[in-house]
Coordinates of N, CA and C in Angstrom, one line a residue:
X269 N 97.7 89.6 116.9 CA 96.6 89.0 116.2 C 95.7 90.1 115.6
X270 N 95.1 90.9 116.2 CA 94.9 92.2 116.1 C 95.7 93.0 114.0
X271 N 96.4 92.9 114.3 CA 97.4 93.4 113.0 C 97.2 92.5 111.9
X272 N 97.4 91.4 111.9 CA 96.6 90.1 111.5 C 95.4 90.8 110.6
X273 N 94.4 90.2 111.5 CA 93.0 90.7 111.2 C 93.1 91.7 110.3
X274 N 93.5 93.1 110.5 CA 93.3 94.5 109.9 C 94.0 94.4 109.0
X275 N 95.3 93.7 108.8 CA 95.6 93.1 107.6 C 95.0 93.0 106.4
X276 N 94.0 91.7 107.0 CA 93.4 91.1 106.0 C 92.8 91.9 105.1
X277 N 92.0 93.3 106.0 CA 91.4 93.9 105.1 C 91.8 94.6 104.0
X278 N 92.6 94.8 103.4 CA 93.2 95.2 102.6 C 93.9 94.2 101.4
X279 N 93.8 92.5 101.7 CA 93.9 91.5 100.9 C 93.0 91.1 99.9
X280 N 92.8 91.9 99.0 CA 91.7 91.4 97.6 C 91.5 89.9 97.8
X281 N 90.5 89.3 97.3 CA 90.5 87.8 97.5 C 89.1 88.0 96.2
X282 N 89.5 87.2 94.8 CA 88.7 86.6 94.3 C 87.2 86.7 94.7
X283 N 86.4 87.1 94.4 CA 84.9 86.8 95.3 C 83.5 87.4 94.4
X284 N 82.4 87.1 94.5 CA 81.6 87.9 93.9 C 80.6 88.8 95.4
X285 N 80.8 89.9 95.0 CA 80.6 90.7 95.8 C 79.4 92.0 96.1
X286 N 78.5 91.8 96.9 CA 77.8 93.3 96.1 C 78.2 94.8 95.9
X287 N 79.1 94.9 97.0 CA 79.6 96.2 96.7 C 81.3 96.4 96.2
X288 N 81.9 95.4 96.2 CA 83.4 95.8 95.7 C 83.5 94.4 94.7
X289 N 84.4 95.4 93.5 CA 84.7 94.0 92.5 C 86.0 93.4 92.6
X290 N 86.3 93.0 91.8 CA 88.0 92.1 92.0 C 88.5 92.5 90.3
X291 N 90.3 92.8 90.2 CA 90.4 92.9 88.6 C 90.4 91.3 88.2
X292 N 89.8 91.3 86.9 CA 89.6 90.2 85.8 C 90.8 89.7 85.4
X293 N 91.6 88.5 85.6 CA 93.0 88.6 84.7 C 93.1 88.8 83.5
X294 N 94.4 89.7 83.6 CA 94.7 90.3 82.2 C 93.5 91.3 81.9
X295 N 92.6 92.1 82.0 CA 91.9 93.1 82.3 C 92.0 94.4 82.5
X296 N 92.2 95.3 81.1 CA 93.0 96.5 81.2 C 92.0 97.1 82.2
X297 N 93.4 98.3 82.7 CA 91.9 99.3 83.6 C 91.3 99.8 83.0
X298 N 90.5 100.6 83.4 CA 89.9 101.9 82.8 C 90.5 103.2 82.8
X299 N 90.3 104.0 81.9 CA 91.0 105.4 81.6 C 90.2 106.1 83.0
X300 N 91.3 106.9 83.6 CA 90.5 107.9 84.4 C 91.8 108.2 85.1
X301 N 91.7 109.8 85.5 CA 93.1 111.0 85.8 C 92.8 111.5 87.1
X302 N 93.0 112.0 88.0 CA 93.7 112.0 89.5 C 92.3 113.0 89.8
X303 N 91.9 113.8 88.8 CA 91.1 115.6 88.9 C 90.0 114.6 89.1
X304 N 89.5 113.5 88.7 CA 88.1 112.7 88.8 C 88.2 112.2 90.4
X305 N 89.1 112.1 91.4 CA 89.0 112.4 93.2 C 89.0 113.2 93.7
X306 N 89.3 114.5 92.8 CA 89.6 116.2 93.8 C 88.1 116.4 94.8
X307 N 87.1 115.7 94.2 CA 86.3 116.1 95.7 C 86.5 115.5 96.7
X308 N 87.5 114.5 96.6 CA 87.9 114.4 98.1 C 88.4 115.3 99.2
X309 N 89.1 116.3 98.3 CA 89.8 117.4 99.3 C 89.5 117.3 100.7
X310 N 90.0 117.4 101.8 CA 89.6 117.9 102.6 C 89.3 116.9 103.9
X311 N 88.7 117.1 105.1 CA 88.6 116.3 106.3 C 87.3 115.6 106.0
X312 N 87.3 114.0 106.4 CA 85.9 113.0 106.9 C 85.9 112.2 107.6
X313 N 84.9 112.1 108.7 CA 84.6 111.4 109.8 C 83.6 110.3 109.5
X314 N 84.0 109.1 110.1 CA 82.5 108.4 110.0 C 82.7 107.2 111.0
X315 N 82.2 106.2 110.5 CA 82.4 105.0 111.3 C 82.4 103.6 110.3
X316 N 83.3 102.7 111.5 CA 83.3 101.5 110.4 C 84.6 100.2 111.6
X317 N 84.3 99.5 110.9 CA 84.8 98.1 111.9 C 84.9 98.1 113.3
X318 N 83.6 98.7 113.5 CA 83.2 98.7 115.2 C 83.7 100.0 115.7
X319 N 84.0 101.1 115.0 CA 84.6 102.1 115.7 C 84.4 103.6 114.7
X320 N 85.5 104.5 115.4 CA 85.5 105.5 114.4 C 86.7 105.8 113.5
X321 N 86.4 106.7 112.3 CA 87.0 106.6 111.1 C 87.2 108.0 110.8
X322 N 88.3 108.2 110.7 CA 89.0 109.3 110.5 C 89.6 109.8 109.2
X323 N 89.5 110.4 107.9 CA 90.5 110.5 107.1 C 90.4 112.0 106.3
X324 N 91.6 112.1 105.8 CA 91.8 113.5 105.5 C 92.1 113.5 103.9
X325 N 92.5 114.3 103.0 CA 92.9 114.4 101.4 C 93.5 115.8 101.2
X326 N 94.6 115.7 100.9 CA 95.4 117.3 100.2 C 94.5 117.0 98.7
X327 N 94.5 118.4 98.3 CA 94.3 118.5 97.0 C 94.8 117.8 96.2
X328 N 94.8 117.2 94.8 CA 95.4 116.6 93.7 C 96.8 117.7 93.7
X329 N 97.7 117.2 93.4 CA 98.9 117.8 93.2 C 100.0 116.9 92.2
X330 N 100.6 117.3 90.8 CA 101.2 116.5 90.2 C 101.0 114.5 90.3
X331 N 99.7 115.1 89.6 CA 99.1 113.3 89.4 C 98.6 112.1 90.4
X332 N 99.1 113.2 91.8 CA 98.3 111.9 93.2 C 97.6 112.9 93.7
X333 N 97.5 112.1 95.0 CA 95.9 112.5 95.9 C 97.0 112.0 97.4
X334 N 97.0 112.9 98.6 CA 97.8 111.7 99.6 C 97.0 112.6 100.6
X335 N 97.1 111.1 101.4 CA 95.9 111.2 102.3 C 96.2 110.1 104.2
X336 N 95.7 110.7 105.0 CA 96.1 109.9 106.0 C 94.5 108.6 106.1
X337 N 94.6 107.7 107.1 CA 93.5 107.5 107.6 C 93.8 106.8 109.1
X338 N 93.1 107.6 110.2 CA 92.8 106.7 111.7 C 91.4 106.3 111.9
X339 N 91.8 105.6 112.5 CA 90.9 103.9 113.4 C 90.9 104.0 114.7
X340 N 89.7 104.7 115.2 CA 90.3 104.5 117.0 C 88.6 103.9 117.4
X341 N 89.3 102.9 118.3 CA 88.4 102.2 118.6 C 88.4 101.9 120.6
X342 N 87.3 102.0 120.8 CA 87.4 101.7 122.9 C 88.0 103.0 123.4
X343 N 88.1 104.2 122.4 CA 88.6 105.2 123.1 C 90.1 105.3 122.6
X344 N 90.9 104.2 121.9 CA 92.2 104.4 121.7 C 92.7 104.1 120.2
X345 N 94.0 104.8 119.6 CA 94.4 104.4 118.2 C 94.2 103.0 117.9
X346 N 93.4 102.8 116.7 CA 93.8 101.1 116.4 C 94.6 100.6 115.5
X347 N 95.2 101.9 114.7 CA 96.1 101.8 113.6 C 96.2 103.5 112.9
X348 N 96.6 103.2 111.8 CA 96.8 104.8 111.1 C 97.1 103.9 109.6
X349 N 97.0 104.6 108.7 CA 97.2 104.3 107.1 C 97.6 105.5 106.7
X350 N 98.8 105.3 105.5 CA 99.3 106.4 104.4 C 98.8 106.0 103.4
X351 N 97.6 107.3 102.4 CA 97.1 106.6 101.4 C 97.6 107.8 100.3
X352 N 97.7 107.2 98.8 CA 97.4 108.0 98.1 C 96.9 107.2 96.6
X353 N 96.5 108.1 96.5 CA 96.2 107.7 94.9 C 96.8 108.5 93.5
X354 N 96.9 107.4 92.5 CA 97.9 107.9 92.1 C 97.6 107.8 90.3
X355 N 97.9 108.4 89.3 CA 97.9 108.3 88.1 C 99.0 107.1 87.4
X356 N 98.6 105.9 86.7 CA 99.7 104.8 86.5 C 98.8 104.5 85.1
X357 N 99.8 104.9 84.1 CA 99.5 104.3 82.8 C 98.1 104.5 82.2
X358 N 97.7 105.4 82.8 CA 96.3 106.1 82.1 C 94.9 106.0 82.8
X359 N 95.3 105.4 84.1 CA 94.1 105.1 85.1 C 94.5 105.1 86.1
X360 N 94.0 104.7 87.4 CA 94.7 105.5 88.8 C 94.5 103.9 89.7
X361 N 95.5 103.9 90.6 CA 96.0 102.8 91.5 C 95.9 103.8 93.0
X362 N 95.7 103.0 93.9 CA 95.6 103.4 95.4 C 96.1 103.0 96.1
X363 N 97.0 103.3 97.1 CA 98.3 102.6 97.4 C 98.0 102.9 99.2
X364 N 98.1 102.4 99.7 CA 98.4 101.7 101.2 C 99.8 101.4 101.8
X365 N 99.7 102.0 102.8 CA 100.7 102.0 103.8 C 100.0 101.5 105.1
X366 N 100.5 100.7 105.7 CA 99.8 100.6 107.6 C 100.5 101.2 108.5
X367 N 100.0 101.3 110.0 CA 100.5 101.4 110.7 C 100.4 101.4 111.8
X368 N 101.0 100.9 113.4 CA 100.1 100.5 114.5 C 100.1 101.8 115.1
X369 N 99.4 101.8 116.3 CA 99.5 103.3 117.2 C 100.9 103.6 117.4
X370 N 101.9 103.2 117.2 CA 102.9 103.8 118.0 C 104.1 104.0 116.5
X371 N 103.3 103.8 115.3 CA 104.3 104.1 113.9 C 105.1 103.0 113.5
X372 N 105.0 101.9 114.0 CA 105.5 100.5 114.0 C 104.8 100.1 112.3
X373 N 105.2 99.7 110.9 CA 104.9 99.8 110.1 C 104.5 98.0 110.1
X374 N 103.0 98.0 109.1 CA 103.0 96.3 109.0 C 103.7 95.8 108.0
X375 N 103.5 96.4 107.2 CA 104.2 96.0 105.7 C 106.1 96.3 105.5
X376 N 106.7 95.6 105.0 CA 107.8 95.5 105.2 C 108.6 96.9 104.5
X377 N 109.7 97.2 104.9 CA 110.2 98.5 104.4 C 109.9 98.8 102.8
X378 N 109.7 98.3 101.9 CA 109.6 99.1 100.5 C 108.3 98.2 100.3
X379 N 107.6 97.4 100.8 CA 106.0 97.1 100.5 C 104.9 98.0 100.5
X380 N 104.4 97.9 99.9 CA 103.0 99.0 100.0 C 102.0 97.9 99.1
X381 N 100.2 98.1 99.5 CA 98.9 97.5 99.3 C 98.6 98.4 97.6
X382 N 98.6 97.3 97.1 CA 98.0 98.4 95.8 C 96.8 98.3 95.6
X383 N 95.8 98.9 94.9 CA 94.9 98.4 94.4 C 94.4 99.5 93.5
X384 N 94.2 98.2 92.2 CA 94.4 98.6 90.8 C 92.9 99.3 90.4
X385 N 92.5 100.6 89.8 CA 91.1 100.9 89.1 C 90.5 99.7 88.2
X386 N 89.5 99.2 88.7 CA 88.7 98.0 88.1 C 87.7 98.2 87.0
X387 N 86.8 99.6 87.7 CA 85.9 99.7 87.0 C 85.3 101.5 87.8
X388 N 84.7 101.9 86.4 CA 84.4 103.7 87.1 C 82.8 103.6 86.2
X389 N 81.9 104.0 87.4 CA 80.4 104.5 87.3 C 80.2 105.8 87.9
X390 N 79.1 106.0 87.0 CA 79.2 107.8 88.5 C 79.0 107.7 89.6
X391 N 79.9 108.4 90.3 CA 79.9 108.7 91.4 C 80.5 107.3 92.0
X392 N 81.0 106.3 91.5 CA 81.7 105.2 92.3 C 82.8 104.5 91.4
X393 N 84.1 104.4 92.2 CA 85.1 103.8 91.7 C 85.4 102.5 92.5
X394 N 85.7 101.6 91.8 CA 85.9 100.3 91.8 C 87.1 100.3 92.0
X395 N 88.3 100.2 93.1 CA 89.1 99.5 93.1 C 89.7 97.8 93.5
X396 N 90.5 97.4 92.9 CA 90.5 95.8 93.1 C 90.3 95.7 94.5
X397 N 89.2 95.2 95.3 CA 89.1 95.0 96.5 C 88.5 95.9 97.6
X398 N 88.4 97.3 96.9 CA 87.9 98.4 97.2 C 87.1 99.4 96.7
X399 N 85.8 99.7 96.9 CA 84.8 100.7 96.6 C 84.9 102.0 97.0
X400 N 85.5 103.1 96.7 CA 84.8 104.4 97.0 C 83.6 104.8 96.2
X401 N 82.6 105.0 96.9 CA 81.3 105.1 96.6 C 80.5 107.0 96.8
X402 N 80.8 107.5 96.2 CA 80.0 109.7 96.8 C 78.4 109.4 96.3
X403 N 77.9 109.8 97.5 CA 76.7 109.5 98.0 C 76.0 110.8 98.0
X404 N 76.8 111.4 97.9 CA 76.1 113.1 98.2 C 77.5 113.8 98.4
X405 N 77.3 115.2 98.0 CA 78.1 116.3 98.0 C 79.6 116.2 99.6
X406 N 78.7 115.5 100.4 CA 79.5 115.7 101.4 C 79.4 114.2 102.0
X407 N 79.4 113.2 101.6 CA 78.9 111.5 101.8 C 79.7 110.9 101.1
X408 N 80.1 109.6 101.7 CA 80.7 109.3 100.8 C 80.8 107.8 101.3
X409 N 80.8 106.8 101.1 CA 81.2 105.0 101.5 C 82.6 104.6 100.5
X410 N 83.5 104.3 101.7 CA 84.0 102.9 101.6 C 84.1 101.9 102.0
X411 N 83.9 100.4 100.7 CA 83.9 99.5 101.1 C 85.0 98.4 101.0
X412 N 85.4 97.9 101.7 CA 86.4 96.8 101.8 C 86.3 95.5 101.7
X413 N 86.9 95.0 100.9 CA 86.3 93.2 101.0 C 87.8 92.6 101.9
X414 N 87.5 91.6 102.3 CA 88.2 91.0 103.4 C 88.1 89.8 103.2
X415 N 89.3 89.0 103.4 CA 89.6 88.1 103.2 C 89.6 87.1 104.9
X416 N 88.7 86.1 104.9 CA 88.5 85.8 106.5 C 89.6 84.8 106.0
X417 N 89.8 84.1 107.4 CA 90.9 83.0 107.7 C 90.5 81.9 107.7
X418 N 89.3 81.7 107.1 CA 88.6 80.6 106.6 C 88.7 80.4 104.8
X419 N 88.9 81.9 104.3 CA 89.1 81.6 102.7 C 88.0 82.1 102.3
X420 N 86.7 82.5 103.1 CA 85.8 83.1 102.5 C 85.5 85.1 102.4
X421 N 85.1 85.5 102.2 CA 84.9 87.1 102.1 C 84.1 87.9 102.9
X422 N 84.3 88.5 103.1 CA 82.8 89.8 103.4 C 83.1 91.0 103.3
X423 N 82.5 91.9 103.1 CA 82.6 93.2 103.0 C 82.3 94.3 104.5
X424 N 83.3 95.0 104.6 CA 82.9 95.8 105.7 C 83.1 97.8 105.1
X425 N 81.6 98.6 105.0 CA 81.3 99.7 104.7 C 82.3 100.4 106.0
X426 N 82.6 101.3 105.3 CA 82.8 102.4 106.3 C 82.2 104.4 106.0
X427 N 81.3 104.6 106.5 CA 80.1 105.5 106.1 C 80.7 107.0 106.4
X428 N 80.9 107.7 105.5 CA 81.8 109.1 105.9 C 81.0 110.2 105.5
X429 N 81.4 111.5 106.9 CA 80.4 112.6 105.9 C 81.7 113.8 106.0
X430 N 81.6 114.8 105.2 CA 82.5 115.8 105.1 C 82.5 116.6 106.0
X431 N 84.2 116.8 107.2 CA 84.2 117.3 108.5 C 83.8 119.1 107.4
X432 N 83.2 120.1 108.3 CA 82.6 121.5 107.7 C 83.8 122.2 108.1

């Protein structure tokens, strides 16, 4: 049930939202190249869906960004994510992988979560269903929209500051 749930978060769902948008059908992306995340580089800690939040970034290298993320919650793993982001047709997509504590994958062997560049302001990118938000030099929010099991939305922040 558990896997379920965390699932969901990563399911775009239609919605109007305050902090994450959805793509428009048929809705080209926007232009934008892999060098527009290099301040990711590096280690961030923060918190988010009741726990703590872990994620890391290799430098941009040949057009992506790859990146882990952990979720440990009550003291124990609640999952792990393979992320990267990536250069597709002149604007960048973000790709998702799951995973439970013990490397058990949720997504079926060649599946992966995409989510398409919707819209770019400073300092914040819009992905279909997902916000990365730089808040400051070393700050940074993401937000997730979630799809409940009722059919309705909400958003859950996860608040990150840059490990030194």
């Amino acid at each position: 049930m558990r896997a379920l749930i965390l699932l969901s978060l990563l399911l775009a769902a239609p919605a109007s939202a305050a902090e994450t948008r959805t793509a428009a059908p048929g809705a080209a992306p926007p232009p934008a190249v892999i060098a527009d995340l290099a301040w990711l580089e590096g280690p961030w800690e923060g918190e988010g869906l009741g726990g703590e939040a872990h994620e890391a970034y290799a430098p941009p290298a040949h057009g992506q960004i790859v990146g882990y993320f952990r979720h440990v919650k009550n003291g124990a793993i609640a999952f792990y994510e393979l992320v990267t982001f990536a250069e597709v047709g002149g604007s960048l997509e973000m790709r998702v992988k799951h995973f439970n504590a013990d490397l058990t994958g949720w997504e079926e062997k060649n599946d992966v979560q995409r989510f398409a560049l919707v819209a770019v302001e400073k300092d914040v990118w819009y992905f279909d269903g997902l916000t990365v938000r730089r808040t400051g030099p070393d700050t940074m929010i993401t937000t997730v929209l979630v799809k409940q099991r009722d059919g309705t939305t909400s958003e859950f922040p996860f608040h990150y500051r840059r490990v030194p």
